[in-house]
Structures are given as structure tokens and as C-alpha cells.
Tab-separated table of C-alpha atoms in Angstrom:
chain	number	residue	atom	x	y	z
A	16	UNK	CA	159.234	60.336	-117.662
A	17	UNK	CA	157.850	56.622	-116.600
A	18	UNK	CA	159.899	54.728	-114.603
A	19	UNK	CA	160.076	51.317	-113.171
A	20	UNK	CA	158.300	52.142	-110.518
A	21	UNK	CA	155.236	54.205	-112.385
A	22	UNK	CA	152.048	52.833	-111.692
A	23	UNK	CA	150.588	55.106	-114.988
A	24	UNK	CA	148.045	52.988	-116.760
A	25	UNK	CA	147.344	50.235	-113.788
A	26	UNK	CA	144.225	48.835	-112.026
A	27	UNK	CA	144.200	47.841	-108.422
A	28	UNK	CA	142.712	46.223	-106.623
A	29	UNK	CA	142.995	46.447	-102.694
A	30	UNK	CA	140.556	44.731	-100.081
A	31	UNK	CA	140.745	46.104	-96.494
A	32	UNK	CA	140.795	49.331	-98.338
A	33	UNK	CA	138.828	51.315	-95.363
A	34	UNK	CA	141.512	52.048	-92.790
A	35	UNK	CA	144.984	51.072	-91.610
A	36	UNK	CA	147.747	49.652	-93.680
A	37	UNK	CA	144.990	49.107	-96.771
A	38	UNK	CA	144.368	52.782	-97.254
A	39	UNK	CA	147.958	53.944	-97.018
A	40	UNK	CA	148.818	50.906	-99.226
A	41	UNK	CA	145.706	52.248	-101.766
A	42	UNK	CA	146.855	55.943	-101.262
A	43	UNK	CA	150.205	55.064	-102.721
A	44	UNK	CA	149.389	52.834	-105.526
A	45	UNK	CA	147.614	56.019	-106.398
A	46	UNK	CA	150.318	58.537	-106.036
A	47	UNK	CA	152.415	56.065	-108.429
A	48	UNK	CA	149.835	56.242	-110.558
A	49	UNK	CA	147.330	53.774	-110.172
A	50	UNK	CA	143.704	53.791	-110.621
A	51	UNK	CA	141.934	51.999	-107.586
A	52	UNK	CA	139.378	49.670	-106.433
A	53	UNK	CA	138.945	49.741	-103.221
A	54	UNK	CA	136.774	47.026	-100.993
A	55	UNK	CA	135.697	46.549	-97.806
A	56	UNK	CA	132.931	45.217	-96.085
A	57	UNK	CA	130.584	48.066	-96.708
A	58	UNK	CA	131.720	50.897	-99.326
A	59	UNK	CA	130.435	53.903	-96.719
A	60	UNK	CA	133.223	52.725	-94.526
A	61	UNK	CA	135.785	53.505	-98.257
A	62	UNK	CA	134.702	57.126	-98.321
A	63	UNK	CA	138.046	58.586	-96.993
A	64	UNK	CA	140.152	56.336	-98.910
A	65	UNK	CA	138.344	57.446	-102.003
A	66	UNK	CA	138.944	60.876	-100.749
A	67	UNK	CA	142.700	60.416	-100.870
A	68	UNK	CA	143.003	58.827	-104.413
A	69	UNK	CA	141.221	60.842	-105.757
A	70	UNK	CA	142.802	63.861	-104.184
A	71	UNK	CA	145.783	62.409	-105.958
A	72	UNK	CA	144.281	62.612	-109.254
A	73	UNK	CA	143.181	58.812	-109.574
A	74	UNK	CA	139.679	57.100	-110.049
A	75	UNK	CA	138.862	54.995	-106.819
A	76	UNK	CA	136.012	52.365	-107.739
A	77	UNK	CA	134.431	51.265	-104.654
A	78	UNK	CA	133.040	47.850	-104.022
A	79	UNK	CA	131.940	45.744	-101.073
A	80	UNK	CA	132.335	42.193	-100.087
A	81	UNK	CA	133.493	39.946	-97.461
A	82	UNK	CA	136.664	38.032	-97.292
A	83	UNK	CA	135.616	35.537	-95.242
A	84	UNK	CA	132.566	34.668	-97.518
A	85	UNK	CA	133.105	32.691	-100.850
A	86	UNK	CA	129.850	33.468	-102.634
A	87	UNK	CA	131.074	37.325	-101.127
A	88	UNK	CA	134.334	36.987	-103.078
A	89	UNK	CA	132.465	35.356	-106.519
A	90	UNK	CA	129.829	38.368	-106.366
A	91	UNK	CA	132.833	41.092	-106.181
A	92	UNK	CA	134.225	39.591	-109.841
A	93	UNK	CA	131.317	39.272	-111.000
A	94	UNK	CA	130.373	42.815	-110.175
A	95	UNK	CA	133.952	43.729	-111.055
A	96	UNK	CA	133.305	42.588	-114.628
A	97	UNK	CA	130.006	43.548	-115.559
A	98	UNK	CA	131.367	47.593	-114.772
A	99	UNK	CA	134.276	46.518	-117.165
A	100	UNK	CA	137.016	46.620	-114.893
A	101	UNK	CA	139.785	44.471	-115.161
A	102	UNK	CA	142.483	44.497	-111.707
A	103	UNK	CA	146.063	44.150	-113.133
A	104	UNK	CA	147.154	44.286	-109.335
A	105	UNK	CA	145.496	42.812	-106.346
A	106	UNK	CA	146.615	43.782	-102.981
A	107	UNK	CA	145.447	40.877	-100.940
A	108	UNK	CA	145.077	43.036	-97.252
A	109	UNK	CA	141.485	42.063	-95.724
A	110	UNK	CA	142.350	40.439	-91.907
A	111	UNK	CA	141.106	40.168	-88.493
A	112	UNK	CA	142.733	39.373	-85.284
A	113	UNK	CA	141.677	38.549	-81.845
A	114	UNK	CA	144.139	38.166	-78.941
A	115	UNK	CA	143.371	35.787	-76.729
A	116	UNK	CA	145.351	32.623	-74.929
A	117	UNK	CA	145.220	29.689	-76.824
A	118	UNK	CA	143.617	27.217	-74.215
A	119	UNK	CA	140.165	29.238	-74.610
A	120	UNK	CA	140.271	29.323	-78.506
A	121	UNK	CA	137.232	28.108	-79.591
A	122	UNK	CA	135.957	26.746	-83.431
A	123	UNK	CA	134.374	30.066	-83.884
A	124	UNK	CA	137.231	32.069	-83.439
A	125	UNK	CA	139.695	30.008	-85.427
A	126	UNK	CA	137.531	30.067	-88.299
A	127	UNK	CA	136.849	33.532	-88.454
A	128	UNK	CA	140.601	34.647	-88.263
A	129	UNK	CA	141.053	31.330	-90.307
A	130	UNK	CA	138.540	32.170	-93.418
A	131	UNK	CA	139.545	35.981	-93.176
A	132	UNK	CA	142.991	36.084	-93.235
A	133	UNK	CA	143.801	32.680	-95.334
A	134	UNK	CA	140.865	30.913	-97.082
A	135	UNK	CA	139.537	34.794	-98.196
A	136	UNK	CA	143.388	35.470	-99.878
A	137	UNK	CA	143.534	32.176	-101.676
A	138	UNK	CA	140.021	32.269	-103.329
A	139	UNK	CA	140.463	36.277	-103.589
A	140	UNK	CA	144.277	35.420	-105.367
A	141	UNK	CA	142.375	32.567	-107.182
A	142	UNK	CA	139.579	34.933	-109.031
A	143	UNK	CA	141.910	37.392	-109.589
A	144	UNK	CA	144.131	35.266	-111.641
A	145	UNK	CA	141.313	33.559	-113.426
A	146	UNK	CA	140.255	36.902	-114.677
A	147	UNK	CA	143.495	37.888	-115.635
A	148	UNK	CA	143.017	34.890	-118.440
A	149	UNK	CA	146.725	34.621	-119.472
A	150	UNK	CA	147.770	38.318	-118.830
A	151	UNK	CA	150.668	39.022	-116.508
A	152	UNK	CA	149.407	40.717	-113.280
A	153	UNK	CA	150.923	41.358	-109.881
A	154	UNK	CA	149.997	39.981	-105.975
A	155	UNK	CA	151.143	41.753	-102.758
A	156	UNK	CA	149.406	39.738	-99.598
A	157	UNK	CA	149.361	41.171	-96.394
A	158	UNK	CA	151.492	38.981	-94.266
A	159	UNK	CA	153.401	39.680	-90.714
A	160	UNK	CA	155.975	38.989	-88.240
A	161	UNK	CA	153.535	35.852	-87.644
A	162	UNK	CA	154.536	34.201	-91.166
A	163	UNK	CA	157.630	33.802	-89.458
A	164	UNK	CA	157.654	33.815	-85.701
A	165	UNK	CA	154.690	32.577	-82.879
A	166	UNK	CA	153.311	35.259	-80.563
A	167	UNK	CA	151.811	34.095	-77.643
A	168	UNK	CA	147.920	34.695	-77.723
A	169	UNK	CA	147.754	35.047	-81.371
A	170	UNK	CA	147.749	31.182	-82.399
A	171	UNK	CA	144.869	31.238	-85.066
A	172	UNK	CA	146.436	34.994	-86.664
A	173	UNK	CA	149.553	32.910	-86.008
A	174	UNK	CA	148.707	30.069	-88.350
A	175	UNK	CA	146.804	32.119	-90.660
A	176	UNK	CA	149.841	34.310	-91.579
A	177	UNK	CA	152.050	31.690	-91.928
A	178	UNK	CA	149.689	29.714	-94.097
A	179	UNK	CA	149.376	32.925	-96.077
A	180	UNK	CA	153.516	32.768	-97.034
A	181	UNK	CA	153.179	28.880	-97.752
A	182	UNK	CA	150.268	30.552	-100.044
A	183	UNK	CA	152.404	32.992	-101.433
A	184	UNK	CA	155.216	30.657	-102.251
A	185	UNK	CA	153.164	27.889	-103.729
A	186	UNK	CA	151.180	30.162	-105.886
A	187	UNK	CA	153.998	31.707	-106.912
A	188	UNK	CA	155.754	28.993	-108.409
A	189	UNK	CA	152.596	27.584	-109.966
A	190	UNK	CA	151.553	30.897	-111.823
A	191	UNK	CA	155.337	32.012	-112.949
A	192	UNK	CA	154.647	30.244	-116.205
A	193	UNK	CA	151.155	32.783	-116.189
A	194	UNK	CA	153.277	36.118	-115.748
A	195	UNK	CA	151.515	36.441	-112.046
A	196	UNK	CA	153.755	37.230	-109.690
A	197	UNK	CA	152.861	36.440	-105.650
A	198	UNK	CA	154.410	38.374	-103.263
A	199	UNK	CA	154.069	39.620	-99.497
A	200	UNK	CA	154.392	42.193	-97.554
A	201	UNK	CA	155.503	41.287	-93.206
A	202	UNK	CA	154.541	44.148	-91.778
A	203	UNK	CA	156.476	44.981	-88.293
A	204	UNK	CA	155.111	46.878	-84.988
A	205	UNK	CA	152.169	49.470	-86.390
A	206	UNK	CA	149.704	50.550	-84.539
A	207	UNK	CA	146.244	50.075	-86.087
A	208	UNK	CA	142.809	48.773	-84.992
A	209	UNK	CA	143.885	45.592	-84.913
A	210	UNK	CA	146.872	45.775	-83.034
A	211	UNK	CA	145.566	48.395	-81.016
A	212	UNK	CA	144.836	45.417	-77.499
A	213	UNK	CA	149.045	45.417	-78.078
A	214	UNK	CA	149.497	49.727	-77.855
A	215	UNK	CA	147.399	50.037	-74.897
A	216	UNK	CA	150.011	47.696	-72.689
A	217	UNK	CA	152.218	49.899	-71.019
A	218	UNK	CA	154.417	46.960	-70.187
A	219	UNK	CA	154.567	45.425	-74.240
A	220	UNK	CA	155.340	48.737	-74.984
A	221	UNK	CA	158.044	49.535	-72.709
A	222	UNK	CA	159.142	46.132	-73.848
A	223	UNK	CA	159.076	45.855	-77.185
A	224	UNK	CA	160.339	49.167	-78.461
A	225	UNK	CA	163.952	48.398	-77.345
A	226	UNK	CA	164.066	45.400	-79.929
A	227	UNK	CA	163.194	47.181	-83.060
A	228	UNK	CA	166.670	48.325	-84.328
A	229	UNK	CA	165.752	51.207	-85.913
A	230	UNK	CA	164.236	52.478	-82.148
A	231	UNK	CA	160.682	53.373	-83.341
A	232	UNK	CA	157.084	51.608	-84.395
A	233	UNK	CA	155.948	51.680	-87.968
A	234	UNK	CA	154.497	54.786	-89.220
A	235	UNK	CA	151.519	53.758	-91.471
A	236	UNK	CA	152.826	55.348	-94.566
A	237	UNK	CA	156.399	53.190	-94.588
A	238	UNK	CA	154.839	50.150	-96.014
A	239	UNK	CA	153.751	52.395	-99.050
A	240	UNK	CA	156.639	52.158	-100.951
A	241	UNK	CA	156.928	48.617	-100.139
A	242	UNK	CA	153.743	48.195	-101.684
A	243	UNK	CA	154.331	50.170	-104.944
A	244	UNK	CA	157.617	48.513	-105.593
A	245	UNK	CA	156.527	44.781	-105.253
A	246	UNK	CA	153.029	45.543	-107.751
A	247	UNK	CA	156.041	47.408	-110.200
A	248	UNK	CA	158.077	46.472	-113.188
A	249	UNK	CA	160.702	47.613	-110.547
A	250	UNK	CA	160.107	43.893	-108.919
A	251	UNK	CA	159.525	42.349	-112.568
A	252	UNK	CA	162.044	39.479	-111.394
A	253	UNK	CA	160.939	39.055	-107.822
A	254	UNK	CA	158.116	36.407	-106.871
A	255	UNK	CA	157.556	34.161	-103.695
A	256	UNK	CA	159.141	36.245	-101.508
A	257	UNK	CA	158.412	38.565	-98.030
A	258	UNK	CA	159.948	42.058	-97.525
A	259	UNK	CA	159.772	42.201	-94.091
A	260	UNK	CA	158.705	46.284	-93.316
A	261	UNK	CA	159.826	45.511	-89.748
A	262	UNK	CA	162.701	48.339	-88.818
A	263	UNK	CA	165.015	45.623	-88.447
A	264	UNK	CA	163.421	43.583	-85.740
A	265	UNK	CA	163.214	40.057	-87.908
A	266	UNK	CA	167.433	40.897	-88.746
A	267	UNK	CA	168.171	41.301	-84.656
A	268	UNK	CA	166.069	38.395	-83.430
């Protein structure tokens, strides 16, 4: 029996795909019964993600390119269309993040956490819909806490997330008229590669656990759902927004 939810008959596409919040996010597009393309920088890094859609029954297409790279991008929809496959979801999740005080931020830095996490979603958002050519479709970008708050030593992730929700807002009141919906995801306290300098503070730790409401860190697999329901005809009336996944730490604060 479909529901609102059901995935059945859907392409999508995910970038990131190779670890952390982009293979659970992957894993359960393809438990509600999507078929997936996954990308990452290099497709040997995809082979466990393909291993779990495809242990759930799905295809998993596999694809490399570079988010921070334009001509990257271009050559992934190109490639995309000459195998005959057509995303009717894109999961916007490829990022990078380097702490470091903001007085010894140099150009380099900025622009690679810049042209990752903000230029890469735009012109990744922008092919997508171009290739959708009129047809409804469905964006979930991978925001944070950072769309909404500043966290010392993360300046350049800082402005690139909350570029990414002016993003997410702004295309989604340009491509309503389309049938594209733009939404995002702000992802709480999870502990992945790159928040990993974070988790290995004893002190932040100690600290920070106290403020999350719901008294625990993210567990990879709780922005799933999230995930599933914003790409769904479950969220057919919800664009330009962020569901902060967040245990209740943006409601205390």
C-alpha cells in the first residue's frame, strides 16, 4: 500500500554519498523506496553505501565529481544523462569544514569551505533543475546549526551554511511556479569526520551535552526520516524551510 511517504518509483540523487550523514541519508531514501545515485569524489570511496541500497533491494548508480569544481558538477549531468538517468530528488550533502580561529583564516581556506559547501549546492541545485525541464522534483540541502547561529572557529562553515538557507529560501520561491521544492535539513551535534576536532574535546563535550534537551548527540540514522519526509509527497506543501534535527537544542537556546 503506497503512502505519502513511499519513495516507490523515485531517482536520487545524493552527493557526499561515501560516509556520514550522506550514506544514512542515501540508505533511507532507499528503504522508502528509492533508487540511488550516489557521488562522491571518487566512486571506490561509494562501495559501502552501494552495499546498503542495494542490500535494501534498490539500484545504487555510482558517480564521481567534485563539488567544489564547476566543470566537475557539468561533467556529472552530462554523464548523468548520457546513462539515461533522470534525478527526481537531489540531496544537496557534499561539505567540508576546518576549525580554526578566524584571525588566521586565509583565502585558501575560505574558498575551499566557500566553493564546497555553497557555490557547489547552488550550481549542483541549478543543473538539477535544468534537467528536470518543467517536471516537479524535490531539494533537501545539507544545512546546520550554523544557518542559524555563529560558532567560534568555524567562520567560513559559518557563512557557508547560512548562505546555503538564504539559498534555500530564494530558490525556493523562484522555482515554486516549476513544482521544485527547496528544502534543508540543520543537522544538530553528530559525530562524523567532520566534526570529529569537536568529539575529541573532553571539555566541549562535557559542555555541550547538558544543552541538548533531549540529553544525547545525534545518532547518524535520526536525520533519515527527516530526509525521506522532506523529498516525499508527505512534504508536497512544504518549501523554503529548515527542520532543525537538533534534539531540541535550537528550541532551548
Amino acid at each position: 500500500m503506497s503512502t505519502p511517504f513511499s519513495l516507490t518509483g523515485r531517482l536520487a540523487l545524493v552527493t557526499g554519498a561515501s560516509r556520514g550523514l550522506g550514506r544514512v541519508m542515501a540508505a533511507g531514501l532507499a528503504a522508502a523506496g528509492a533508487d540511488v545515485i550516489a557521488v562522491a569524489r571518487d566512486t571506490a570511496s561509494l562501495e559501502e553505501t552501494a552495499a546498503e541500497v542495494e542490500a535494501l533491494g534498490r539500484r545504487c548508480h555510482r558517480f564521481a565529481a567534485d563539488a567544489a569544481a564547476l566543470p566537475s558538477i557539468e561533467a556529472l549531468f552530462a554523464g548523468l544523462a548520457e546513462a539515461g538517468l533522470a534525478p527526481d530528488i537531489l540531496v544537496n550533502n557534499a561539505g567540508t569544514e576546518q576549525v580554526c580561529p578566524s584571525l588566521d583564516v586565509d583565502e585558501a581556506l575560505w574558498d575551499r569551505i566557500l566553493d564546497t559547501n555553497l557555490k557547489g549546492a547552488f550550481f549542483t541545485a541549478q543543473r538539477f533543475a535544468r534537467a528536470r525541464a518543467g517536471r516537479p522534483g524535490a531539494i533537501v540541502n545539507t544545512g546546520s546549526l550554523t544557518s542559524a547561529v555563529g560558532v567560534p572557529t568555524a567562520t567560513a562553515y559559518t557563512a557557508s551554511k547560512s548562505g546555503l538557507l538564504g539559498m534555500t529560501r530564494a530558490l525556493a520561491t523562484e522555482w515554486a511556479p516549476l513544482g521544485i521544492r527547496v528544502n534543508a535539513i540543520g543537522p544538530g551535534y553528530f559525530r562524523t569526520e567532520l566534526t570529529e576536532p569537536f568529539y575529541r574535546d573532553d571539555a566541549w563535550r562535557e559542555g555541550m551535552l547538558p544543552k541538548i534537551p533531549m540529553g544525547r548527540f545525534g545518532a547518524l540514522e535520526d536525520v533519515a526520516g527527516t530526509c525521506v519526509f522532506l523529498a516525499s509527497d508527505a512534504a508536497a506543501y512544504v518549501t523554503g524551510q529548515i527542520l532543525f534535527v537538533d534534539g531540541g537544542y535550537m528550541a532551548s537556546i
